[in-house]
Tab-separated table of C-alpha atoms in Angstrom:
chain	number	residue	atom	x	y	z
A	1	ALA	CA	16.951	-8.840	21.609
A	2	ALA	CA	19.800	-11.269	22.331
A	3	VAL	CA	20.790	-11.004	18.665
A	4	PRO	CA	20.078	-7.708	16.913
A	5	LEU	CA	17.093	-7.939	14.593
A	6	SER	CA	16.430	-5.556	11.759
A	7	PRO	CA	13.053	-3.852	11.499
A	8	ARG	CA	12.371	-6.061	8.469
A	9	GLN	CA	13.025	-9.208	10.558
A	10	LEU	CA	10.738	-7.905	13.311
A	11	VAL	CA	7.945	-7.185	10.829
A	12	ALA	CA	8.335	-10.750	9.542
A	13	LEU	CA	7.645	-12.011	13.096
A	14	MET	CA	4.437	-9.997	13.433
A	15	PRO	CA	1.973	-12.476	11.860
A	16	THR	CA	3.026	-15.230	14.289
A	17	SER	CA	2.915	-12.847	17.266
A	18	GLN	CA	-0.462	-11.503	16.203
A	19	ASN	CA	-1.887	-14.995	15.786
A	20	ASN	CA	-0.546	-16.198	19.149
A	21	ASN	CA	-1.711	-13.058	20.976
A	22	GLN	CA	-5.148	-13.157	19.405
A	23	LYS	CA	-5.623	-16.725	20.684
A	24	ILE	CA	-4.952	-15.651	24.287
A	25	GLY	CA	-6.639	-12.233	24.176
A	26	VAL	CA	-3.469	-10.128	24.387
A	27	THR	CA	-3.056	-6.827	22.546
A	28	GLY	CA	-0.160	-4.414	22.379
A	29	ILE	CA	2.684	-2.920	20.417
A	30	LEU	CA	6.384	-3.584	19.879
A	31	LEU	CA	8.697	-0.596	19.484
A	32	HIS	CA	12.220	-0.793	18.039
A	33	HIS	CA	14.954	1.802	18.599
A	34	ARG	CA	18.607	1.253	17.677
A	35	GLY	CA	18.428	-2.481	18.242
A	36	ASN	CA	16.492	-2.209	21.509
A	37	LEU	CA	12.880	-3.207	21.998
A	38	ILE	CA	10.096	-2.036	24.248
A	39	GLN	CA	6.826	-3.887	24.239
A	40	VAL	CA	3.405	-3.086	25.622
A	41	LEU	CA	1.250	-6.068	26.525
A	42	GLU	CA	-2.427	-5.662	27.419
A	43	GLY	CA	-4.751	-8.328	28.703
A	44	GLU	CA	-5.860	-10.204	31.778
A	45	ARG	CA	-3.137	-9.994	34.436
A	46	GLY	CA	-2.615	-13.766	34.671
A	47	VAL	CA	-2.441	-14.188	30.898
A	48	VAL	CA	0.035	-11.321	30.488
A	49	SER	CA	2.155	-12.617	33.385
A	50	LYS	CA	2.301	-16.073	31.812
A	51	LEU	CA	3.257	-14.584	28.436
A	52	TYR	CA	5.963	-12.454	30.065
A	53	ARG	CA	7.440	-15.530	31.789
A	54	LYS	CA	7.500	-17.239	28.389
A	55	ILE	CA	9.308	-14.220	26.923
A	56	LEU	CA	11.876	-14.339	29.754
A	57	MET	CA	12.627	-18.003	29.013
A	58	ASP	CA	13.012	-17.422	25.265
A	59	SER	CA	16.714	-17.329	24.316
A	60	ARG	CA	16.006	-14.610	21.727
A	61	HIS	CA	15.560	-12.123	24.597
A	62	LYS	CA	17.990	-10.711	27.167
A	63	ASN	CA	17.920	-8.038	29.859
A	64	CYS	CA	14.126	-7.962	30.000
A	65	ARG	CA	12.549	-5.602	32.523
A	66	ILE	CA	9.090	-4.457	33.405
A	67	VAL	CA	9.289	-0.684	32.982
A	68	HIS	CA	5.717	0.090	33.949
A	69	GLU	CA	2.732	-1.965	35.045
A	70	GLN	CA	-0.766	-0.814	35.787
A	71	GLN	CA	-4.362	-1.894	35.756
A	72	ILE	CA	-6.271	-0.134	32.981
A	73	GLN	CA	-9.937	0.556	32.325
A	74	GLU	CA	-9.594	0.471	28.552
A	75	ARG	CA	-6.910	-0.949	26.289
A	76	ALA	CA	-4.805	1.542	24.332
A	77	PHE	CA	-4.237	-1.042	21.573
A	78	GLY	CA	-7.481	-2.982	21.863
A	79	SER	CA	-7.818	-3.757	18.157
A	80	TRP	CA	-4.157	-4.706	17.652
A	81	ALA	CA	-3.088	-8.287	18.377
A	82	MET	CA	0.415	-6.769	18.062
A	83	GLY	CA	1.446	-3.544	16.374
A	84	PHE	CA	4.984	-2.589	15.403
A	85	LYS	CA	6.852	0.677	14.979
A	86	ASN	CA	10.496	1.321	14.188
A	87	LEU	CA	11.375	4.458	16.173
A	88	ASP	CA	14.425	5.001	14.005
A	89	ASP	CA	11.996	6.045	11.226
A	90	LEU	CA	10.369	8.833	13.242
A	91	PRO	CA	11.464	12.439	12.783
A	92	PRO	CA	13.707	13.571	15.669
A	93	ASP	CA	11.148	16.170	16.820
A	94	GLN	CA	8.738	13.345	17.712
A	95	LEU	CA	11.381	11.718	19.920
A	96	VAL	CA	12.559	14.851	21.764
A	97	ALA	CA	10.065	14.517	24.626
A	98	CYS	CA	11.195	10.984	25.390
A	99	SER	CA	14.881	11.158	24.406
A	100	ASN	CA	16.218	10.698	27.961
A	101	PHE	CA	13.960	7.691	28.371
A	102	LEU	CA	15.331	6.161	25.182
A	103	GLU	CA	18.986	7.127	25.607
A	104	LYS	CA	19.789	6.949	29.333
A	105	PRO	CA	20.373	3.715	31.247
A	106	TYR	CA	17.386	2.152	32.946
A	107	GLY	CA	16.924	3.631	36.410
A	108	TYR	CA	18.031	7.121	35.330
A	109	VAL	CA	14.513	8.487	35.305
A	110	THR	CA	12.061	8.544	38.194
A	111	ASP	CA	8.915	6.438	38.331
A	112	LEU	CA	6.796	9.503	37.580
A	113	GLN	CA	8.971	10.371	34.579
A	114	VAL	CA	8.694	6.789	33.349
A	115	GLN	CA	4.907	6.894	33.634
A	116	LYS	CA	4.713	10.198	31.738
A	117	ARG	CA	7.076	9.023	29.007
A	118	VAL	CA	5.388	5.659	28.623
A	119	ALA	CA	2.066	7.483	28.242
A	120	PHE	CA	3.673	9.812	25.677
A	121	LEU	CA	5.128	6.880	23.729
A	122	LEU	CA	1.813	5.056	23.765
A	123	ASN	CA	0.012	8.077	22.378
A	124	VAL	CA	2.592	8.696	19.631
A	125	PHE	CA	2.529	5.105	18.469
A	126	ARG	CA	-1.183	4.576	18.748
A	127	VAL	CA	-1.434	7.303	16.104
A	128	ASN	CA	1.583	6.357	13.956
A	129	ALA	CA	2.156	2.609	14.251
A	130	TRP	CA	1.907	-0.021	11.591
A	131	TYR	CA	-0.409	-2.735	12.781
A	132	GLY	CA	-2.029	-5.876	11.576
A	133	SER	CA	-5.406	-7.373	12.226
């Protein structure tokens, strides 16, 4: 985020995000950790690419990067137009396996480590996330 947003402010944005994503067939989750955000977007490649370009042009965002991209057989967040989880609320033992990913600068971990940690994060938050319709 270009300007730090509190978890409460991010939750307030969820209904608009969910509505917009539902219209274009995008699902996913937004994760917050110490003022940083990581977002998973699922949908048709062209639709997701267009949405990502829109995100890049939005002045509320800075330093955006694609951490991992892959074609999937089944959506991890198929029933969520956009879920949200504040990682700061999780017990430390749930963050241990991905702490380097969350704490080290981008590029510190290898592609394989990124893939494993992204998969770990997705599994943790699929189980624990707050989500709307």
